[in-house]
mmCIF file of C-alpha atoms in Angstrom:
data_model
loop_
_atom_site.group_PDB
_atom_site.id
_atom_site.type_symbol
_atom_site.label_atom_id
_atom_site.label_comp_id
_atom_site.label_asym_id
_atom_site.label_seq_id
_atom_site.Cartn_x
_atom_site.Cartn_y
_atom_site.Cartn_z
ATOM 1 C CA UNK G 7 72.996 75.422 105.242
ATOM 2 C CA UNK G 8 69.426 74.218 104.673
ATOM 3 C CA UNK G 9 67.454 75.015 101.548
ATOM 4 C CA UNK G 10 65.192 77.300 103.602
ATOM 5 C CA UNK G 11 68.197 79.321 104.720
ATOM 6 C CA UNK G 12 69.943 79.176 101.352
ATOM 7 C CA UNK G 13 67.096 80.933 99.517
ATOM 8 C CA UNK G 14 67.065 84.092 101.707
ATOM 9 C CA UNK G 15 70.878 84.197 101.564
ATOM 10 C CA UNK G 16 70.777 84.051 97.756
ATOM 11 C CA UNK G 17 68.131 86.768 97.658
ATOM 12 C CA UNK G 18 70.174 88.946 99.979
ATOM 13 C CA UNK G 19 73.270 88.448 97.827
ATOM 14 C CA UNK G 20 71.344 89.391 94.694
ATOM 15 C CA UNK G 21 69.897 92.462 96.419
ATOM 16 C CA UNK G 22 73.356 93.581 97.559
ATOM 17 C CA UNK G 23 74.716 93.116 94.049
ATOM 18 C CA UNK G 24 72.066 95.352 92.560
ATOM 19 C CA UNK G 25 72.642 97.952 95.262
ATOM 20 C CA UNK G 26 76.360 97.886 94.444
ATOM 21 C CA UNK G 27 75.645 98.300 90.736
ATOM 22 C CA UNK G 28 73.178 101.142 91.339
ATOM 23 C CA UNK G 29 75.599 102.993 93.628
ATOM 24 C CA UNK G 30 78.426 102.593 91.111
ATOM 25 C CA UNK G 31 76.281 103.858 88.244
ATOM 26 C CA UNK G 32 75.461 106.987 90.252
ATOM 27 C CA UNK G 33 78.829 107.690 91.896
ATOM 28 C CA UNK G 34 81.419 106.670 89.290
ATOM 29 C CA UNK G 35 80.378 109.107 86.502
ATOM 30 C CA UNK G 36 80.167 111.909 89.041
ATOM 31 C CA UNK G 37 83.676 111.241 90.331
ATOM 32 C CA UNK G 38 85.055 111.131 86.773
ATOM 33 C CA UNK G 39 83.230 114.337 85.807
ATOM 34 C CA UNK G 40 84.601 116.249 88.789
ATOM 35 C CA UNK G 41 88.076 114.839 88.161
ATOM 36 C CA UNK G 42 87.769 116.128 84.589
ATOM 37 C CA UNK G 43 86.951 119.631 85.867
ATOM 38 C CA UNK G 44 89.962 119.482 88.166
ATOM 39 C CA UNK G 45 90.998 122.620 89.999
ATOM 40 C CA UNK G 46 88.814 123.781 92.860
ATOM 41 C CA UNK G 47 86.038 121.314 92.113
ATOM 42 C CA UNK G 48 88.308 118.285 92.475
ATOM 43 C CA UNK G 49 90.112 119.728 95.501
ATOM 44 C CA UNK G 50 86.794 120.404 97.275
ATOM 45 C CA UNK G 51 85.587 116.855 96.568
ATOM 46 C CA UNK G 52 88.879 115.355 97.711
ATOM 47 C CA UNK G 53 88.803 117.430 100.900
ATOM 48 C CA UNK G 54 85.198 116.436 101.691
ATOM 49 C CA UNK G 55 85.982 112.768 101.085
ATOM 50 C CA UNK G 56 89.120 112.970 103.241
ATOM 51 C CA UNK G 57 87.092 114.412 106.124
ATOM 52 C CA UNK G 58 84.550 111.648 105.649
ATOM 53 C CA UNK G 59 87.305 109.018 105.735
ATOM 54 C CA UNK G 60 88.700 110.491 108.953
ATOM 55 C CA UNK G 61 85.322 110.599 110.662
ATOM 56 C CA UNK G 62 84.607 106.997 109.729
ATOM 57 C CA UNK G 63 88.043 105.962 110.951
ATOM 58 C CA UNK G 64 87.330 107.602 114.300
ATOM 59 C CA UNK G 65 84.036 105.709 114.460
ATOM 60 C CA UNK G 66 85.823 102.415 113.823
ATOM 61 C CA UNK G 67 88.501 103.017 116.495
ATOM 62 C CA UNK G 68 86.009 104.335 119.059
ATOM 63 C CA UNK G 69 87.127 107.973 119.150
ATOM 64 C CA UNK G 70 84.257 109.622 117.271
ATOM 65 C CA UNK G 71 82.980 111.429 120.387
ATOM 66 C CA UNK G 72 86.276 113.065 121.309
ATOM 67 C CA UNK G 73 85.662 116.718 120.409
ATOM 68 C CA UNK G 74 89.353 117.588 120.591
ATOM 69 C CA UNK G 75 90.282 114.908 118.044
ATOM 70 C CA UNK G 76 87.422 115.908 115.777
ATOM 71 C CA UNK G 77 88.436 119.582 115.776
ATOM 72 C CA UNK G 78 92.156 118.946 115.246
ATOM 73 C CA UNK G 79 91.585 116.392 112.492
ATOM 74 C CA UNK G 80 88.896 118.222 110.551
ATOM 75 C CA UNK G 81 90.686 121.594 110.773
ATOM 76 C CA UNK G 82 93.900 119.934 109.600
ATOM 77 C CA UNK G 83 92.187 118.485 106.534
ATOM 78 C CA UNK G 84 90.414 121.757 105.774
ATOM 79 C CA UNK G 85 93.680 123.718 105.941
ATOM 80 C CA UNK G 86 95.395 121.037 103.878
ATOM 81 C CA UNK G 87 92.621 121.172 101.282
ATOM 82 C CA UNK G 88 92.698 124.981 101.095
ATOM 83 C CA UNK G 89 96.436 124.934 100.618
ATOM 84 C CA UNK G 90 96.053 122.505 97.729
ATOM 85 C CA UNK G 91 93.254 124.599 96.200
ATOM 86 C CA UNK G 92 95.659 127.551 96.056
ATOM 87 C CA UNK G 93 98.461 125.418 94.599
ATOM 88 C CA UNK G 94 100.562 125.257 97.774
ATOM 89 C CA UNK G 95 101.389 121.565 98.359
ATOM 90 C CA UNK G 96 104.248 122.386 100.726
ATOM 91 C CA UNK G 97 102.123 124.226 103.307
ATOM 92 C CA UNK G 98 99.387 121.593 102.829
ATOM 93 C CA UNK G 99 101.819 118.805 103.672
ATOM 94 C CA UNK G 100 103.120 120.814 106.648
ATOM 95 C CA UNK G 101 99.570 121.232 107.956
ATOM 96 C CA UNK G 102 99.074 117.478 107.711
ATOM 97 C CA UNK G 103 102.311 116.771 109.615
ATOM 98 C CA UNK G 104 101.416 119.263 112.354
ATOM 99 C CA UNK G 105 97.910 117.841 112.673
ATOM 100 C CA UNK G 106 99.164 114.273 112.995
ATOM 101 C CA UNK G 107 101.748 115.458 115.531
ATOM 102 C CA UNK G 108 99.050 117.229 117.503
ATOM 103 C CA UNK G 109 97.050 114.033 117.840
ATOM 104 C CA UNK G 110 100.149 112.093 118.837
ATOM 105 C CA UNK G 111 100.754 114.341 121.838
ATOM 106 C CA UNK G 112 97.115 114.673 122.864
ATOM 107 C CA UNK G 113 96.453 112.684 126.047
ATOM 108 C CA UNK G 114 93.523 110.472 127.044
ATOM 109 C CA UNK G 115 92.734 109.112 123.559
ATOM 110 C CA UNK G 116 94.012 106.250 121.354
ATOM 111 C CA UNK G 117 96.815 108.381 119.919
ATOM 112 C CA UNK G 118 98.327 105.857 117.567
ATOM 113 C CA UNK G 119 94.951 105.120 115.984
ATOM 114 C CA UNK G 120 93.611 108.659 115.674
ATOM 115 C CA UNK G 121 96.926 109.977 114.350
ATOM 116 C CA UNK G 122 97.219 107.168 111.815
ATOM 117 C CA UNK G 123 93.638 107.838 110.691
ATOM 118 C CA UNK G 124 94.396 111.506 110.089
ATOM 119 C CA UNK G 125 97.570 110.593 108.220
ATOM 120 C CA UNK G 126 95.592 108.114 106.140
ATOM 121 C CA UNK G 127 92.976 110.718 105.161
ATOM 122 C CA UNK G 128 95.541 113.463 104.512
ATOM 123 C CA UNK G 129 97.613 111.185 102.315
ATOM 124 C CA UNK G 130 94.577 110.341 100.195
ATOM 125 C CA UNK G 131 93.740 114.064 99.876
ATOM 126 C CA UNK G 132 97.224 115.239 98.956
ATOM 127 C CA UNK G 133 97.929 112.442 96.502
ATOM 128 C CA UNK G 134 94.593 112.809 94.731
ATOM 129 C CA UNK G 135 94.992 116.543 94.185
ATOM 130 C CA UNK G 136 98.663 116.400 93.206
ATOM 131 C CA UNK G 137 98.066 113.775 90.526
ATOM 132 C CA UNK G 138 95.293 115.854 88.946
ATOM 133 C CA UNK G 139 97.466 118.952 89.136
ATOM 134 C CA UNK G 140 99.390 117.810 86.030
ATOM 135 C CA UNK G 141 97.524 119.714 83.257
ATOM 136 C CA UNK G 142 98.440 117.326 80.437
ATOM 137 C CA UNK G 143 98.319 113.858 81.987
ATOM 138 C CA UNK G 144 96.681 114.319 85.385
ATOM 139 C CA UNK G 145 93.132 113.512 84.350
ATOM 140 C CA UNK G 146 93.954 110.406 82.328
ATOM 141 C CA UNK G 147 96.247 109.194 85.133
ATOM 142 C CA UNK G 148 93.381 109.528 87.629
ATOM 143 C CA UNK G 149 91.000 107.710 85.305
ATOM 144 C CA UNK G 150 93.536 104.894 84.974
ATOM 145 C CA UNK G 151 93.769 104.697 88.775
ATOM 146 C CA UNK G 152 89.976 104.681 89.100
ATOM 147 C CA UNK G 153 89.565 101.901 86.564
ATOM 148 C CA UNK G 154 92.359 99.743 87.999
ATOM 149 C CA UNK G 155 90.820 99.991 91.471
ATOM 150 C CA UNK G 156 87.296 99.353 90.156
ATOM 151 C CA UNK G 157 88.488 96.575 87.896
ATOM 152 C CA UNK G 158 90.277 94.916 90.809
ATOM 153 C CA UNK G 159 87.146 95.139 92.904
ATOM 154 C CA UNK G 160 84.769 93.924 90.174
ATOM 155 C CA UNK G 161 87.046 91.140 88.978
ATOM 156 C CA UNK G 162 87.614 90.013 92.550
ATOM 157 C CA UNK G 163 83.891 90.043 93.356
ATOM 158 C CA UNK G 164 82.777 87.951 90.416
ATOM 159 C CA UNK G 165 85.768 85.562 90.364
ATOM 160 C CA UNK G 166 85.481 85.067 94.115
ATOM 161 C CA UNK G 167 81.762 84.330 93.992
ATOM 162 C CA UNK G 168 81.892 82.323 90.781
ATOM 163 C CA UNK G 169 84.985 80.223 91.402
ATOM 164 C CA UNK G 170 85.479 80.271 95.176
ATOM 165 C CA UNK G 171 88.233 78.017 96.465
ATOM 166 C CA UNK G 172 90.942 78.646 99.045
ATOM 167 C CA UNK G 173 90.675 81.770 101.181
ATOM 168 C CA UNK G 174 93.218 84.525 100.752
ATOM 169 C CA UNK G 175 93.538 85.506 104.430
ATOM 170 C CA UNK G 176 90.583 84.071 106.373
ATOM 171 C CA UNK G 177 91.614 85.482 109.731
ATOM 172 C CA UNK G 178 91.338 89.049 108.382
ATOM 173 C CA UNK G 179 88.818 88.777 105.543
ATOM 174 C CA UNK G 180 86.898 85.463 105.517
ATOM 175 C CA UNK G 181 85.165 86.090 102.175
ATOM 176 C CA UNK G 182 88.205 86.911 100.042
ATOM 177 C CA UNK G 183 89.685 84.077 97.976
ATOM 178 C CA UNK G 184 92.772 83.531 95.868
ATOM 179 C CA UNK G 185 90.495 83.206 92.836
ATOM 180 C CA UNK G 186 89.094 86.646 93.582
ATOM 181 C CA UNK G 187 92.554 88.127 93.931
ATOM 182 C CA UNK G 188 93.653 86.685 90.602
ATOM 183 C CA UNK G 189 90.373 87.716 88.937
ATOM 184 C CA UNK G 190 90.872 91.290 90.099
ATOM 185 C CA UNK G 191 94.440 91.307 88.857
ATOM 186 C CA UNK G 192 93.433 89.961 85.437
ATOM 187 C CA UNK G 193 90.734 92.560 84.926
ATOM 188 C CA UNK G 194 93.086 95.379 85.941
ATOM 189 C CA UNK G 195 95.585 94.119 83.348
ATOM 190 C CA UNK G 196 92.783 94.267 80.809
ATOM 191 C CA UNK G 197 92.204 97.906 81.760
ATOM 192 C CA UNK G 198 95.881 98.722 81.236
ATOM 193 C CA UNK G 199 95.918 96.926 77.895
ATOM 194 C CA UNK G 200 92.886 98.909 76.810
ATOM 195 C CA UNK G 201 94.650 102.180 77.698
ATOM 196 C CA UNK G 202 97.683 101.118 75.671
ATOM 197 C CA UNK G 203 95.498 100.240 72.652
ATOM 198 C CA UNK G 204 93.845 103.660 72.940
ATOM 199 C CA UNK G 205 97.258 105.344 72.722
ATOM 200 C CA UNK G 206 97.576 106.465 76.349
ATOM 201 C CA UNK G 207 100.878 104.698 76.987
ATOM 202 C CA UNK G 208 103.097 101.735 76.192
ATOM 203 C CA UNK G 209 101.801 98.231 76.727
ATOM 204 C CA UNK G 210 104.498 96.723 78.948
ATOM 205 C CA UNK G 211 104.950 99.640 81.383
ATOM 206 C CA UNK G 212 101.179 100.012 81.777
ATOM 207 C CA UNK G 213 100.749 96.300 82.409
ATOM 208 C CA UNK G 214 103.497 96.349 85.044
ATOM 209 C CA UNK G 215 101.997 99.471 86.614
ATOM 210 C CA UNK G 216 98.540 97.889 86.672
ATOM 211 C CA UNK G 217 99.888 94.683 88.258
ATOM 212 C CA UNK G 218 101.568 96.655 91.034
ATOM 213 C CA UNK G 219 98.629 98.969 91.661
ATOM 214 C CA UNK G 220 96.081 96.129 91.594
ATOM 215 C CA UNK G 221 98.119 94.219 94.169
ATOM 216 C CA UNK G 222 98.379 97.340 96.339
ATOM 217 C CA UNK G 223 94.636 97.895 96.003
ATOM 218 C CA UNK G 224 93.986 94.450 97.423
ATOM 219 C CA UNK G 225 96.486 95.025 100.207
ATOM 220 C CA UNK G 226 94.746 98.289 101.034
ATOM 221 C CA UNK G 227 91.466 96.416 101.244
ATOM 222 C CA UNK G 228 93.002 93.833 103.563
ATOM 223 C CA UNK G 229 94.529 96.567 105.702
ATOM 224 C CA UNK G 230 91.174 98.228 106.255
ATOM 225 C CA UNK G 231 89.587 94.827 106.990
ATOM 226 C CA UNK G 232 92.306 94.157 109.565
ATOM 227 C CA UNK G 233 91.625 97.487 111.326
ATOM 228 C CA UNK G 234 87.883 96.796 111.428
ATOM 229 C CA UNK G 235 88.433 93.297 112.754
ATOM 230 C CA UNK G 236 90.801 94.651 115.392
ATOM 231 C CA UNK G 237 87.926 96.803 116.722
ATOM 232 C CA UNK G 238 85.114 94.329 115.997
ATOM 233 C CA UNK G 239 83.436 96.472 113.324
ATOM 234 C CA UNK G 240 81.752 95.036 110.207
ATOM 235 C CA UNK G 241 81.230 98.194 108.124
ATOM 236 C CA UNK G 242 82.751 101.648 108.627
ATOM 237 C CA UNK G 243 79.264 103.139 107.997
ATOM 238 C CA UNK G 244 76.231 102.636 105.755
ATOM 239 C CA UNK G 245 76.496 105.798 103.702
ATOM 240 C CA UNK G 246 76.846 103.980 100.356
ATOM 241 C CA UNK G 247 74.105 101.409 99.592
ATOM 242 C CA UNK G 248 75.552 97.942 99.066
ATOM 243 C CA UNK G 249 79.080 99.094 99.868
ATOM 244 C CA UNK G 250 79.053 100.249 103.495
ATOM 245 C CA UNK G 251 81.046 103.382 104.164
ATOM 246 C CA UNK G 252 83.667 105.516 102.458
ATOM 247 C CA UNK G 253 86.435 103.484 104.098
ATOM 248 C CA UNK G 254 84.895 100.302 102.781
ATOM 249 C CA UNK G 255 84.619 101.721 99.284
ATOM 250 C CA UNK G 256 87.887 103.661 99.074
ATOM 251 C CA UNK G 257 90.354 101.479 101.015
ATOM 252 C CA UNK G 258 91.929 100.201 97.816
ATOM 253 C CA UNK G 259 91.897 103.617 96.185
ATOM 254 C CA UNK G 260 93.716 105.284 99.098
ATOM 255 C CA UNK G 261 96.557 102.780 98.914
ATOM 256 C CA UNK G 262 96.743 102.978 95.117
ATOM 257 C CA UNK G 263 96.604 106.778 94.770
ATOM 258 C CA UNK G 264 99.299 107.186 97.433
ATOM 259 C CA UNK G 265 101.681 104.762 95.723
ATOM 260 C CA UNK G 266 100.858 106.143 92.269
ATOM 261 C CA UNK G 267 101.715 109.671 93.460
ATOM 262 C CA UNK G 268 105.040 108.468 94.812
ATOM 263 C CA UNK G 269 105.880 106.640 91.532
ATOM 264 C CA UNK G 270 104.905 109.633 89.398
ATOM 265 C CA UNK G 271 106.825 112.052 91.601
ATOM 266 C CA UNK G 272 109.920 109.844 91.594
ATOM 267 C CA UNK G 273 109.886 109.656 87.796
ATOM 268 C CA UNK G 274 109.113 113.329 87.145
ATOM 269 C CA UNK G 275 108.229 116.074 89.656
ATOM 270 C CA UNK G 276 105.484 117.322 91.985
ATOM 271 C CA UNK G 277 103.924 119.157 89.030
ATOM 272 C CA UNK G 278 104.345 116.229 86.609
ATOM 273 C CA UNK G 279 103.086 113.216 88.554
ATOM 274 C CA UNK G 280 100.571 112.326 85.857
ATOM 275 C CA UNK G 281 103.296 112.406 83.221
ATOM 276 C CA UNK G 282 105.529 110.275 85.422
ATOM 277 C CA UNK G 283 102.788 107.639 85.521
ATOM 278 C CA UNK G 284 101.713 107.704 81.895
ATOM 279 C CA UNK G 285 104.852 108.465 79.871
ATOM 280 C CA UNK G 286 107.559 105.798 79.953
#
């Protein structure tokens, strides 16, 4: 690259960084505040985000103009969200299963892709609400998830740009490096250590949990990149300045919150997922 081309590229990179910072400063406190409120407020936000994820997924896979898919998917997520708002996770999960099944049998559309997109969005919705449902540990468990995902992203961004080196998976995500992956992991471990020092759990279990969730966050990012590359799409949308779309911003979160919900449920119960994550 010539010096003439390098200067605009550096300016563009700096501009994108500031856009990312500005978007994070605006969105992160709002997400945490609504998570703190819990209840209807958090369920409404989770439902709206899930619908946004589904719509962007349809745009990526080329099915955004299929009215039948839009109606089935959005109604499924609305019913699922309403069920969760009224504390009925069973009917909510049943609605999700029926909606995914409806897309699988609908002809003349990319069934495997639209159905998987609806399942992806519904899983994010159900897991997010169920974790917060724990009245004693749900909020702090969600904050831990947020900070691990954000720490993985931030650590990966700066380590990748600052250190560079071998690519992690160039065929799927040309910009991601092993240095970035390690940097994201290290920062997420720092988050877990901070939680332990603050008295929110034991050091070793939280470090192990952070290591697993940080790795899954990066796998979720790679998964979304692979889907976009499969369909020749760069960004899922441009709704978030500097970040692209909801899928681009929340790919790691969706993977992490789904696994975290399974871990918490396995260790405790549907009503005690937060405790299952935080109390070891």
